Tab-separated table of C-alpha atoms and ligand atoms in Angstrom:
chain	number	residue	atom	x	y	z
A	1	MET	CA	-2.777	-0.274	-0.938
A	2	CYS	CA	-1.000	-0.793	-4.345
A	3	GLY	CA	2.660	-0.788	-5.236
A	4	ILE	CA	3.977	1.956	-7.501
A	5	LEU	CA	7.339	2.580	-9.124
A	6	GLY	CA	8.508	5.219	-11.592
A	7	LEU	CA	11.938	5.147	-13.216
A	8	LEU	CA	14.029	7.494	-15.354
A	9	ASP	CA	17.283	6.127	-16.750
A	10	LEU	CA	19.460	8.443	-18.824
A	11	ASN	CA	21.399	5.572	-20.417
A	12	GLN	CA	19.092	2.648	-21.142
A	13	PRO	CA	15.465	1.526	-21.540
A	14	VAL	CA	13.638	1.127	-18.238
A	15	ALA	CA	11.141	-1.679	-18.922
A	16	THR	CA	13.235	-4.550	-17.534
A	17	ASP	CA	14.006	-2.717	-14.304
A	18	LEU	CA	10.383	-1.653	-13.950
A	19	TYR	CA	9.411	-5.301	-14.178
A	20	ARG	CA	12.084	-6.414	-11.674
A	21	GLY	CA	11.232	-3.613	-9.250
A	22	GLY	CA	7.529	-4.349	-9.718
A	23	LEU	CA	8.077	-7.970	-8.674
A	24	ALA	CA	9.565	-6.683	-5.398
A	25	LEU	CA	6.312	-4.776	-4.788
A	26	GLN	CA	3.968	-7.623	-5.729
A	27	HIS	CA	2.951	-8.093	-2.082
A	28	ARG	CA	1.219	-4.680	-2.242
A	29	GLY	CA	-1.319	-5.722	-4.870
A	30	GLN	CA	-2.275	-8.913	-6.650
A	31	ASP	CA	-5.484	-7.940	-8.465
A	32	GLY	CA	-3.833	-6.524	-11.567
A	33	ALA	CA	-0.733	-4.833	-12.924
A	34	GLY	CA	0.166	-2.289	-15.567
A	35	LEU	CA	3.361	-0.955	-17.113
A	36	ILE	CA	3.977	2.056	-19.315
A	37	THR	CA	7.035	3.563	-20.993
A	38	PHE	CA	7.485	6.640	-23.144
A	39	ASP	CA	9.626	7.371	-26.215
A	40	GLU	CA	7.740	9.858	-28.392
A	41	ARG	CA	4.541	7.982	-27.553
A	42	PHE	CA	3.179	5.896	-24.713
A	43	HIS	CA	3.638	2.107	-24.703
A	44	ARG	CA	1.159	0.706	-22.195
A	45	HIS	CA	-0.184	-2.676	-21.238
A	46	THR	CA	-2.337	-3.721	-18.285
A	47	GLY	CA	-3.997	-6.920	-17.134
A	48	LEU	CA	-5.647	-8.740	-14.245
A	49	GLY	CA	-3.520	-11.007	-12.069
A	50	LEU	CA	0.117	-11.071	-11.011
A	51	LEU	CA	2.850	-9.132	-12.803
A	52	ASN	CA	4.561	-12.277	-14.108
A	53	GLU	CA	1.247	-13.582	-15.453
A	54	ILE	CA	0.746	-10.415	-17.495
A	55	PHE	CA	4.304	-9.682	-18.663
A	56	ARG	CA	7.229	-11.865	-19.729
A	57	PHE	CA	10.870	-10.794	-19.461
A	58	GLN	CA	11.439	-11.659	-23.109
A	59	ASN	CA	8.588	-9.390	-24.271
A	60	LEU	CA	9.780	-6.284	-22.511
A	61	GLU	CA	11.592	-4.936	-25.565
A	62	LYS	CA	8.138	-3.957	-26.780
A	63	PHE	CA	8.328	-1.175	-24.183
A	64	PRO	CA	11.083	1.191	-25.377
A	65	GLY	CA	12.022	4.414	-23.638
A	66	SER	CA	13.972	5.782	-20.728
A	67	LEU	CA	10.921	6.869	-18.721
A	68	GLY	CA	8.318	4.538	-17.268
A	69	LEU	CA	5.905	3.490	-14.545
A	70	VAL	CA	4.609	0.229	-13.140
A	71	GLN	CA	1.713	-0.384	-10.779
A	72	LEU	CA	0.582	-3.437	-8.800
A	73	ARG	CA	-3.105	-3.054	-8.187
A	74	TYR	CA	-4.922	-3.762	-4.961
A	75	ALA	CA	-8.550	-2.940	-5.645
A	76	THR	CA	-10.442	-1.060	-2.941
A	77	ALA	CA	-12.765	0.820	-5.289
A	78	GLY	CA	-14.332	0.169	-8.666
A	79	GLU	CA	-15.545	-3.123	-10.094
A	80	GLY	CA	-12.247	-4.967	-10.276
A	81	SER	CA	-12.200	-4.737	-14.086
A	82	VAL	CA	-9.136	-4.342	-16.295
A	83	GLU	CA	-10.266	-0.802	-17.231
A	84	GLU	CA	-9.425	0.227	-13.665
A	85	VAL	CA	-5.862	-1.052	-13.775
A	86	GLN	CA	-3.287	1.738	-13.796
A	87	PRO	CA	-1.343	3.505	-15.258
A	88	PHE	CA	-3.996	5.927	-16.496
A	89	THR	CA	-3.058	8.235	-19.341
A	90	LEU	CA	-4.198	11.488	-20.904
A	91	THR	CA	-2.815	12.906	-24.115
A	92	PHE	CA	-3.837	16.450	-23.194
A	93	PRO	CA	-2.281	18.490	-21.740
A	94	GLN	CA	1.279	17.513	-22.414
A	95	GLY	CA	0.839	13.736	-22.287
A	96	LEU	CA	0.469	12.425	-18.758
A	97	ALA	CA	0.517	8.949	-17.204
A	98	LEU	CA	-0.200	8.320	-13.542
A	99	VAL	CA	0.172	5.636	-10.905
A	100	HIS	CA	-1.366	6.187	-7.497
A	101	ASN	CA	-1.368	4.444	-4.144
A	102	GLY	CA	-4.103	5.452	-1.695
A	103	ASN	CA	-7.738	6.425	-1.722
A	104	LEU	CA	-9.495	9.750	-2.310
A	105	THR	CA	-12.189	10.236	0.316
A	106	ASN	CA	-13.895	13.000	-1.714
A	107	ASP	CA	-13.931	11.150	-5.039
A	108	PRO	CA	-17.707	11.586	-5.663
A	109	ALA	CA	-17.499	15.353	-5.093
A	110	LEU	CA	-14.472	15.631	-7.380
A	111	ARG	CA	-16.198	13.725	-10.196
A	112	LYS	CA	-19.173	16.026	-9.893
A	113	LEU	CA	-16.957	19.086	-9.992
A	114	LEU	CA	-15.100	17.866	-13.083
A	115	GLY	CA	-18.394	16.973	-14.772
A	116	GLN	CA	-19.779	20.455	-14.127
A	117	ARG	CA	-16.844	21.972	-15.995
A	118	GLY	CA	-18.204	20.106	-18.982
A	119	TYR	CA	-15.038	19.043	-20.747
A	120	ARG	CA	-13.772	16.150	-18.645
A	121	ARG	CA	-15.199	12.677	-18.126
A	122	VAL	CA	-13.797	10.169	-15.663
A	123	ASN	CA	-14.336	6.980	-17.592
A	124	SER	CA	-13.764	4.341	-14.903
A	125	LEU	CA	-14.808	3.894	-11.279
A	126	SER	CA	-11.205	4.349	-10.154
A	127	ASP	CA	-10.409	7.347	-7.970
A	128	SER	CA	-6.899	7.310	-9.486
A	129	GLU	CA	-8.373	8.356	-12.812
A	130	THR	CA	-10.193	11.159	-11.006
A	131	LEU	CA	-6.886	12.278	-9.515
A	132	LEU	CA	-5.266	12.376	-12.948
A	133	HIS	CA	-8.106	14.548	-14.277
A	134	VAL	CA	-7.848	16.901	-11.299
A	135	PHE	CA	-4.134	17.345	-11.985
A	136	ALA	CA	-4.657	17.722	-15.736
A	137	ASP	CA	-7.426	20.228	-15.121
A	138	ALA	CA	-5.119	22.297	-12.929
A	139	LEU	CA	-2.327	22.113	-15.507
A	140	THR	CA	-4.740	23.081	-18.279
A	141	ARG	CA	-6.113	26.078	-16.440
A	142	ASN	CA	-2.736	27.734	-16.837
A	143	ARG	CA	-3.222	27.295	-20.559
A	144	ALA	CA	-6.914	28.118	-20.757
A	145	LEU	CA	-6.548	30.017	-24.003
A	146	GLU	CA	-5.628	26.834	-25.793
A	147	LEU	CA	-9.170	25.593	-25.182
A	148	THR	CA	-10.564	28.387	-27.347
A	149	GLY	CA	-8.948	26.769	-30.366
A	150	LEU	CA	-6.924	29.878	-31.116
A	151	PRO	CA	-3.318	29.286	-32.124
A	152	VAL	CA	-1.754	30.197	-28.828
A	153	PRO	CA	1.870	29.161	-28.438
A	154	ILE	CA	2.338	26.685	-25.611
A	155	GLN	CA	4.096	28.382	-22.739
A	156	ARG	CA	6.325	25.761	-21.222
A	157	SER	CA	7.764	26.951	-17.980
A	158	SER	CA	11.512	26.469	-18.009
A	159	ASP	CA	11.617	25.959	-14.253
A	160	ASN	CA	8.720	23.505	-14.142
A	161	GLU	CA	6.593	25.826	-12.024
A	162	ASP	CA	3.525	24.811	-14.042
A	163	LEU	CA	3.871	21.205	-12.809
A	164	PHE	CA	4.416	22.238	-9.209
A	165	GLU	CA	1.464	24.608	-9.345
A	166	ALA	CA	-0.762	21.838	-10.740
A	167	ALA	CA	0.429	19.471	-7.980
A	168	ARG	CA	-0.264	22.146	-5.376
A	169	MET	CA	-3.797	22.696	-6.713
A	170	THR	CA	-4.328	18.916	-6.716
A	171	MET	CA	-3.315	18.777	-3.053
A	172	MET	CA	-5.702	21.633	-2.248
A	173	THR	CA	-8.544	19.770	-3.992
A	174	CYS	CA	-8.046	16.082	-3.213
A	175	GLN	CA	-8.681	14.670	0.246
A	176	GLY	CA	-7.532	11.345	1.602
A	177	ALA	CA	-4.382	9.377	0.875
A	178	TYR	CA	-2.355	9.708	-2.312
A	179	SER	CA	1.199	8.899	-3.140
A	180	VAL	CA	1.544	9.611	-6.844
A	181	VAL	CA	4.143	9.183	-9.581
A	182	MET	CA	3.459	10.777	-12.961
A	183	LEU	CA	5.227	10.491	-16.255
A	184	VAL	CA	5.171	13.839	-18.054
A	185	ALA	CA	5.856	13.252	-21.740
A	186	ASP	CA	9.188	14.676	-22.944
A	187	ARG	CA	9.812	16.303	-19.576
A	188	GLY	CA	10.411	13.741	-16.816
A	189	LEU	CA	8.918	12.177	-13.697
A	190	LEU	CA	6.865	14.029	-11.101
A	191	ALA	CA	6.108	12.513	-7.695
A	192	PHE	CA	4.093	13.887	-4.808
A	193	ARG	CA	2.619	12.790	-1.518
A	194	ASP	CA	-0.535	14.005	0.249
A	195	PRO	CA	-0.112	16.516	3.110
A	196	HIS	CA	-0.390	13.709	5.699
A	197	GLY	CA	2.008	11.341	3.934
A	198	ILE	CA	-0.355	8.495	4.750
A	199	ARG	CA	1.003	6.093	2.135
A	200	PRO	CA	4.779	5.720	1.677
A	201	LEU	CA	6.821	7.075	-1.237
A	202	CYS	CA	10.594	7.257	-1.473
A	203	LEU	CA	13.252	8.528	-3.860
A	204	GLY	CA	16.161	6.394	-5.021
A	205	THR	CA	19.167	7.397	-7.102
A	206	ALA	CA	22.205	5.958	-8.856
A	207	PRO	CA	24.421	7.696	-11.439
A	208	GLY	CA	22.085	8.636	-14.312
A	209	ARG	CA	19.118	6.848	-12.718
A	210	PHE	CA	16.212	8.110	-10.594
A	211	ALA	CA	13.254	6.246	-9.144
A	212	PHE	CA	10.218	6.864	-6.974
A	213	ALA	CA	8.868	3.777	-5.218
A	214	SER	CA	6.310	2.720	-2.632
A	215	GLU	CA	9.018	0.862	-0.752
A	216	SER	CA	12.805	0.913	-0.663
A	217	VAL	CA	12.935	-2.843	-1.344
A	218	ALA	CA	12.100	-2.091	-5.000
A	219	LEU	CA	15.076	0.280	-5.207
A	220	ASP	CA	17.409	-2.368	-3.750
A	221	VAL	CA	16.353	-4.884	-6.381
A	222	ILE	CA	17.177	-2.561	-9.290
A	223	GLY	CA	20.418	-1.243	-7.800
A	224	LEU	CA	19.428	2.234	-6.620
A	225	GLU	CA	20.275	3.744	-3.251
A	226	LEU	CA	17.481	4.971	-1.025
A	227	GLU	CA	18.006	8.747	-1.026
A	228	ARG	CA	15.097	9.743	1.212
A	229	ASP	CA	11.334	9.642	1.684
A	230	LEU	CA	9.216	12.351	0.108
A	231	GLN	CA	7.861	14.667	2.771
A	232	PRO	CA	4.095	14.926	3.262
A	233	GLY	CA	2.882	17.726	0.974
A	234	GLU	CA	6.101	17.702	-1.066
A	235	ALA	CA	6.567	17.255	-4.827
A	236	VAL	CA	9.791	16.198	-6.534
A	237	PHE	CA	10.379	16.466	-10.281
A	238	VAL	CA	13.278	14.876	-12.125
A	239	ASP	CA	13.804	16.284	-15.622
A	240	MET	CA	15.219	14.628	-18.735
A	241	GLU	CA	18.701	15.905	-17.921
A	242	GLY	CA	18.603	14.182	-14.556
A	243	LYS	CA	18.167	17.326	-12.484
A	244	LEU	CA	16.089	17.067	-9.331
A	245	HIS	CA	13.671	19.863	-8.421
A	246	CYS	CA	12.010	19.708	-4.991
A	247	ARG	CA	9.151	21.828	-3.611
A	248	GLN	CA	7.296	21.743	-0.306
A	249	LEU	CA	3.897	22.704	-1.718
A	250	ILE	CA	1.682	22.655	1.302
A	251	ASN	CA	2.158	22.614	5.074
A	252	PRO	CA	2.810	19.034	6.152
A	253	LYS	CA	0.573	17.391	8.740
A	254	PRO	CA	2.276	13.996	8.955
A	255	ALA	CA	0.197	10.947	9.866
A	256	HIS	CA	1.949	7.896	8.433
A	257	CYS	CA	-0.008	4.645	8.246
A	258	VAL	CA	1.086	2.445	11.166
A	259	PHE	CA	-0.339	-0.620	9.400
A	260	GLU	CA	2.467	-0.377	6.820
A	261	TYR	CA	4.876	-1.479	9.563
A	262	ILE	CA	2.550	-4.084	11.058
A	263	TYR	CA	1.528	-5.902	7.888
A	264	LEU	CA	1.683	-4.128	4.546
A	265	ALA	CA	5.339	-3.389	3.818
A	266	ARG	CA	8.115	-5.904	3.201
A	267	PRO	CA	10.373	-6.418	6.251
A	268	GLU	CA	13.430	-5.451	4.152
A	269	SER	CA	12.026	-1.974	3.486
A	270	VAL	CA	12.845	1.208	5.334
A	271	VAL	CA	9.744	3.417	5.453
A	272	ASP	CA	9.885	7.013	6.667
A	273	GLY	CA	13.197	6.380	8.352
A	274	HIS	CA	12.198	3.187	10.185
A	275	SER	CA	13.251	-0.332	9.293
A	276	VAL	CA	10.060	-2.381	8.991
A	277	SER	CA	11.655	-5.553	10.400
A	278	GLU	CA	13.080	-3.636	13.358
A	279	VAL	CA	9.644	-2.198	14.201
A	280	ARG	CA	8.187	-5.711	14.072
A	281	GLU	CA	10.922	-6.965	16.400
A	282	ARG	CA	9.978	-4.234	18.876
A	283	LEU	CA	6.302	-5.175	18.598
A	284	GLY	CA	7.225	-8.736	19.613
A	285	GLN	CA	9.226	-7.509	22.591
A	286	CYS	CA	6.315	-5.346	23.776
A	287	LEU	CA	3.929	-8.305	23.539
A	288	ALA	CA	6.314	-10.438	25.588
A	289	LYS	CA	6.634	-7.727	28.245
A	290	ARG	CA	2.853	-7.826	28.875
A	291	CYS	CA	2.411	-11.595	28.579
A	292	THR	CA	1.035	-13.136	31.771
A	293	ARG	CA	0.847	-16.738	30.470
A	294	ARG	CA	4.507	-17.380	29.796
A	295	GLN	CA	4.682	-20.383	32.184
A	296	GLU	CA	1.903	-22.139	30.266
A	297	ILE	CA	3.629	-21.987	26.855
A	298	ASP	CA	5.892	-24.684	25.352
A	299	VAL	CA	6.746	-23.190	21.982
A	300	VAL	CA	6.287	-19.973	19.958
A	301	LEU	CA	5.083	-20.033	16.321
A	302	ASP	CA	4.446	-17.222	13.890
A	303	VAL	CA	1.657	-16.846	11.364
A	304	PRO	CA	3.764	-16.411	8.229
A	305	SER	CA	5.072	-14.239	7.114
A	306	SER	CA	4.560	-10.713	8.449
A	307	ALA	CA	4.535	-11.870	12.113
A	308	GLU	CA	7.865	-13.692	11.877
A	309	ASP	CA	10.096	-10.926	13.273
A	310	ALA	CA	7.690	-10.272	16.158
A	311	ALA	CA	7.509	-13.992	17.006
A	312	ILE	CA	11.298	-14.349	17.108
A	313	THR	CA	11.725	-11.479	19.579
A	314	PHE	CA	8.657	-12.554	21.582
A	315	ALA	CA	10.283	-15.968	22.036
A	316	SER	CA	13.734	-14.679	22.953
A	317	ALA	CA	12.346	-12.067	25.372
A	318	SER	CA	10.225	-14.807	27.018
A	319	ASP	CA	13.052	-17.357	27.028
A	320	LEU	CA	10.922	-19.759	24.987
A	321	PRO	CA	11.827	-21.756	21.870
A	322	TYR	CA	10.733	-20.387	18.484
A	323	ARG	CA	9.902	-22.982	15.836
A	324	LYS	CA	8.595	-23.003	12.271
A	325	GLY	CA	5.394	-24.915	12.961
A	326	ILE	CA	3.386	-23.092	10.305
A	327	ARG	CA	4.856	-22.506	6.866
A	328	LYS	CA	3.414	-20.573	4.015
A	329	ASN	CA	2.697	-22.333	0.773
A	330	PRO	CA	4.948	-20.308	-1.564
A	331	TYR	CA	2.415	-20.633	-4.375
A	332	SER	CA	-0.385	-19.054	-2.356
A	333	GLN	CA	-1.187	-15.333	-2.530
A	334	ARG	CA	-1.738	-13.003	0.420
A	335	SER	CA	-5.238	-13.825	1.655
A	336	PHE	CA	-5.863	-10.427	3.293
A	337	ILE	CA	-5.661	-8.643	-0.040
A	338	ALA	CA	-7.854	-11.120	-1.925
A	339	ALA	CA	-10.857	-9.367	-3.451
A	340	ASN	CA	-13.680	-10.945	-1.453
A	341	GLN	CA	-14.567	-13.017	1.599
A	342	ALA	CA	-15.240	-16.263	-0.290
A	343	LEU	CA	-11.851	-16.016	-2.026
A	344	ARG	CA	-10.147	-15.195	1.255
A	345	ALA	CA	-11.681	-18.157	3.098
A	346	GLY	CA	-10.674	-20.502	0.266
A	347	MET	CA	-7.143	-19.118	0.150
A	348	VAL	CA	-6.597	-19.445	3.907
A	349	GLY	CA	-7.344	-23.175	3.529
A	350	THR	CA	-4.464	-23.607	1.069
A	351	LYS	CA	-2.151	-20.911	2.355
A	352	PHE	CA	-0.567	-22.718	5.313
A	353	LEU	CA	1.293	-25.993	5.674
A	354	PHE	CA	1.811	-27.477	9.141
A	355	GLU	CA	4.721	-29.218	10.854
A	356	LYS	CA	2.973	-31.820	12.977
A	357	ARG	CA	6.008	-32.753	15.097
A	358	VAL	CA	6.266	-29.142	16.338
A	359	ILE	CA	2.550	-28.863	17.100
A	360	THR	CA	1.191	-32.157	18.439
A	361	GLY	CA	0.663	-32.213	22.207
A	362	LYS	CA	2.143	-28.727	22.645
A	363	ARG	CA	0.908	-25.550	24.286
A	364	LEU	CA	1.417	-23.030	21.509
A	365	ALA	CA	1.913	-19.272	21.523
A	366	VAL	CA	0.821	-18.175	18.045
A	367	ILE	CA	1.899	-14.662	17.053
A	368	ASP	CA	0.035	-12.886	14.254
A	369	ASP	CA	0.462	-9.324	12.967
A	370	SER	CA	-3.211	-8.437	13.506
A	371	ILE	CA	-6.747	-9.770	13.575
A	372	VAL	CA	-8.897	-7.976	11.014
A	373	ARG	CA	-11.809	-10.113	9.905
A	374	GLY	CA	-10.824	-13.148	11.975
A	375	THR	CA	-10.905	-15.369	8.856
A	376	THR	CA	-7.246	-16.365	9.033
A	377	ALA	CA	-7.175	-16.812	12.821
A	378	ARG	CA	-10.299	-18.997	12.930
A	379	ARG	CA	-9.205	-21.356	10.142
A	380	LEU	CA	-5.659	-21.488	11.422
A	381	VAL	CA	-6.656	-22.426	14.968
A	382	GLU	CA	-8.964	-25.137	13.585
A	383	SER	CA	-6.035	-26.548	11.628
A	384	LEU	CA	-3.672	-26.414	14.627
A	385	ARG	CA	-6.224	-28.373	16.677
A	386	LYS	CA	-6.466	-30.950	13.896
A	387	GLN	CA	-2.671	-31.270	14.018
A	388	GLY	CA	-2.965	-32.138	17.707
A	389	ALA	CA	-2.195	-28.807	19.448
A	390	TYR	CA	-2.945	-29.178	23.160
A	391	GLN	CA	-3.596	-25.483	23.845
A	392	VAL	CA	-3.412	-22.326	21.723
A	393	PHE	CA	-2.557	-18.877	23.110
A	394	PHE	CA	-2.985	-16.206	20.456
A	395	PHE	CA	-1.096	-12.912	20.367
A	396	SER	CA	-1.817	-10.014	18.034
A	397	ALA	CA	1.146	-7.687	17.397
A	398	SER	CA	-1.328	-4.816	16.933
A	399	PRO	CA	-4.351	-3.571	18.909
A	400	PRO	CA	-7.899	-4.641	17.939
A	401	VAL	CA	-8.909	-3.270	14.510
A	402	ARG	CA	-12.237	-1.602	15.290
A	403	TYR	CA	-12.687	1.179	12.740
A	404	PRO	CA	-12.761	1.206	8.951
A	405	CYS	CA	-9.798	2.418	6.927
A	406	VAL	CA	-10.743	5.017	4.332
A	407	TYR	CA	-7.213	5.430	2.982
A	408	GLY	CA	-6.890	2.481	0.632
A	409	ILE	CA	-6.688	-0.583	2.860
A	410	ASP	CA	-9.376	-3.205	2.608
A	411	MET	CA	-10.962	-2.552	5.982
A	412	ALA	CA	-13.678	-0.203	4.772
A	413	VAL	CA	-16.725	-1.876	6.308
A	414	SER	CA	-17.102	-1.796	10.126
A	415	SER	CA	-19.358	-4.828	10.245
A	416	GLN	CA	-16.576	-6.978	8.720
A	417	LEU	CA	-14.074	-6.086	11.435
A	418	ALA	CA	-14.088	-8.934	13.925
A	419	ALA	CA	-13.122	-6.804	16.944
A	420	SER	CA	-15.532	-3.945	16.223
A	421	GLN	CA	-18.156	-5.338	18.598
A	422	ARG	CA	-16.283	-7.925	20.645
A	423	THR	CA	-14.073	-7.871	23.738
A	424	ALA	CA	-10.779	-9.779	23.763
A	425	GLU	CA	-12.504	-12.622	25.679
A	426	GLN	CA	-15.300	-12.819	23.119
A	427	MET	CA	-12.754	-12.793	20.295
A	428	ALA	CA	-10.806	-15.598	22.017
A	429	GLN	CA	-14.020	-17.650	22.042
A	430	ASP	CA	-14.820	-16.715	18.482
A	431	ILE	CA	-11.489	-17.870	17.088
A	432	GLY	CA	-11.385	-20.846	19.468
A	433	VAL	CA	-8.280	-20.200	21.615
A	434	GLU	CA	-7.536	-20.509	25.333
A	435	HIS	CA	-6.291	-16.935	25.565
A	436	LEU	CA	-5.966	-13.861	23.328
A	437	GLN	CA	-3.666	-10.916	23.971
A	438	TYR	CA	-3.659	-7.773	21.863
A	439	GLN	CA	-0.898	-5.184	21.686
A	440	SER	CA	-1.823	-1.972	23.491
A	441	GLN	CA	-2.049	1.195	21.437
A	442	ALA	CA	0.603	2.908	23.596
A	443	ASP	CA	3.050	0.012	23.154
A	444	MET	CA	2.446	-0.025	19.397
A	445	GLU	CA	3.176	3.695	19.156
A	446	SER	CA	6.288	3.328	21.313
A	447	CYS	CA	7.747	1.063	18.607
A	448	LEU	CA	7.886	4.043	16.204
A	449	PRO	CA	9.373	6.775	18.396
A	450	GLY	CA	9.080	10.297	17.033
A	451	LEU	CA	7.013	9.342	13.982
A	452	PRO	CA	3.552	10.969	13.711
A	453	LEU	CA	1.139	8.152	12.874
A	454	CYS	CA	-2.276	7.436	11.465
A	455	THR	CA	-3.790	4.898	13.861
A	456	ALA	CA	-7.405	5.477	12.791
A	457	CYS	CA	-8.349	1.811	12.335
A	458	PHE	CA	-7.384	1.211	15.982
A	459	SER	CA	-8.353	4.514	17.590
A	460	GLY	CA	-11.088	5.943	15.329
A	461	GLU	CA	-9.119	9.212	15.069
A	462	TYR	CA	-8.832	10.049	11.377
A	463	PRO	CA	-6.148	12.504	10.242
A	464	THR	CA	-8.481	13.971	7.582
A	465	ASP	CA	-12.087	15.119	7.802
A	466	VAL	CA	-14.271	12.148	6.931
A	467	ASN	CA	-18.042	12.515	7.014
A	468	GLU	CA	-20.676	9.780	7.250
A	469	GLU	CA	-21.535	10.104	3.557
A	470	GLU	CA	-17.923	9.527	2.511
A	471	LEU	CA	-17.605	6.565	4.886
A	472	ALA	CA	-20.738	5.026	3.397
A	473	HIS	CA	-19.524	5.644	-0.165
A	474	ILE	CA	-16.140	4.021	0.503
A	475	GLY	CA	-17.861	1.029	2.135
A	476	GLU	CA	-20.154	0.661	-0.897
A	477	ALA	CA	-17.221	1.000	-3.295
A	478	ARG	CA	-15.443	-1.764	-1.444
A	479	ALA	CA	-18.557	-3.934	-1.531
A	480	LYS	CA	-18.619	-3.635	-5.367
A	481	VAL	CA	-15.047	-4.931	-5.621
A	482	SER	CA	-15.949	-7.803	-3.296
A	483	VAL	CA	-18.950	-9.021	-5.297
B	1	SF4	S1	-6.755	3.683	9.131
B	1	SF4	FE1	-5.247	2.078	9.679
B	1	SF4	S2	-4.756	1.038	7.752
B	1	SF4	FE2	-5.791	2.975	7.240
B	1	SF4	S3	-4.138	4.424	6.905
B	1	SF4	FE3	-4.723	4.644	9.046
B	1	SF4	S4	-3.422	3.195	10.178
B	1	SF4	FE4	-3.280	2.691	8.009
């Protein structure tokens, strides 16, 4: 999924705030991180691991400049190497740096197309680098004469139409999910969102300061106000004088990822006009409304931490006590976004700490945000039994995940999705619980009234055209990361 943040500050260097805002987005990607600033030239550093393992506060003065980007990488394509960590840069045309959240479903076709032109090579397996080349190619085409080597004066559009036109051509060419922030050397920050607005991207402002971020929580941390979300198919450019230029480049067909609200985003964030924690509270209430086993439950627990809000409202709507029986080890990373199954299984074993006095001899309602591979649920239920749980009733705040996600979430291989070939009863047996209740699709959608959603991993209805070949390619790409 990735976390991205771009910042322009008219009064001071941006590196420290990029770092602080990046820490607030760490939950979106733990495979690697990269930071770039610009002051006459690019200052870039990337690495594998967490942001605070790669950068130190005290070293940030090595990144001068009032324009910059940071990215927290969550690898769903490529080989997981440091060469694939963003930001990607190109020195021609103009000087461009890019951070991207999402996944291009037509990446192989785009690489081929760029290769056929004969003057561009995508050097990594990352689709984000492809996206940068597509944009650069579009921007260059307006200046095709320069490629002849003749001394043609560079025509810089005073109203930034060249950037908007390049973004529009990128949207016409790229398929899939892409929320993008680009640093355009000497000119400013450009942000755009695919015509479906699958991944989030918002604009924040403060006097003399402008930011584009995956989630509003990053804006809060660095003292900017959430202005608004970018519209699907819209581009926004902020120039070096702090003027905002907005263009709707392509007809929007909104389909916002529902999984952002269920699991991915921080509860403090507001995404596309909806408070994430409030949506989770509603999910808990809907689960309680359909629960037929209320009389058999002694206590409600959440699987930390994205199910916490749902568990609290489930308990209050059911008139049951909510307790912290499972706590998250604060030094453990998010197991869902670990790169492979072996890592995930190992991490689940160290991720949770248990409060025996809350668990022993009790009939537990355990609320989780979702069941994807079943890894967490299986290990967790085993541990609860070891702690003396009498019975375990499991509730998933989302419907069964049955279809792969091709838009940048690590659910790209059908065979790894626990519910893809099992009924709720079979899943209950598989994870070892007395009873399993999923959220219904209609109830889930009712928690986000008026918001057009992508629900493809639950319903199989993809907002973009996805053919079998692309599905297979994305599955293979994911398998490479997981090796
Ligand atoms: S398929 Fe699921 S995880 Fe992927 S974008 Fe759609 S709702 Fe989100």
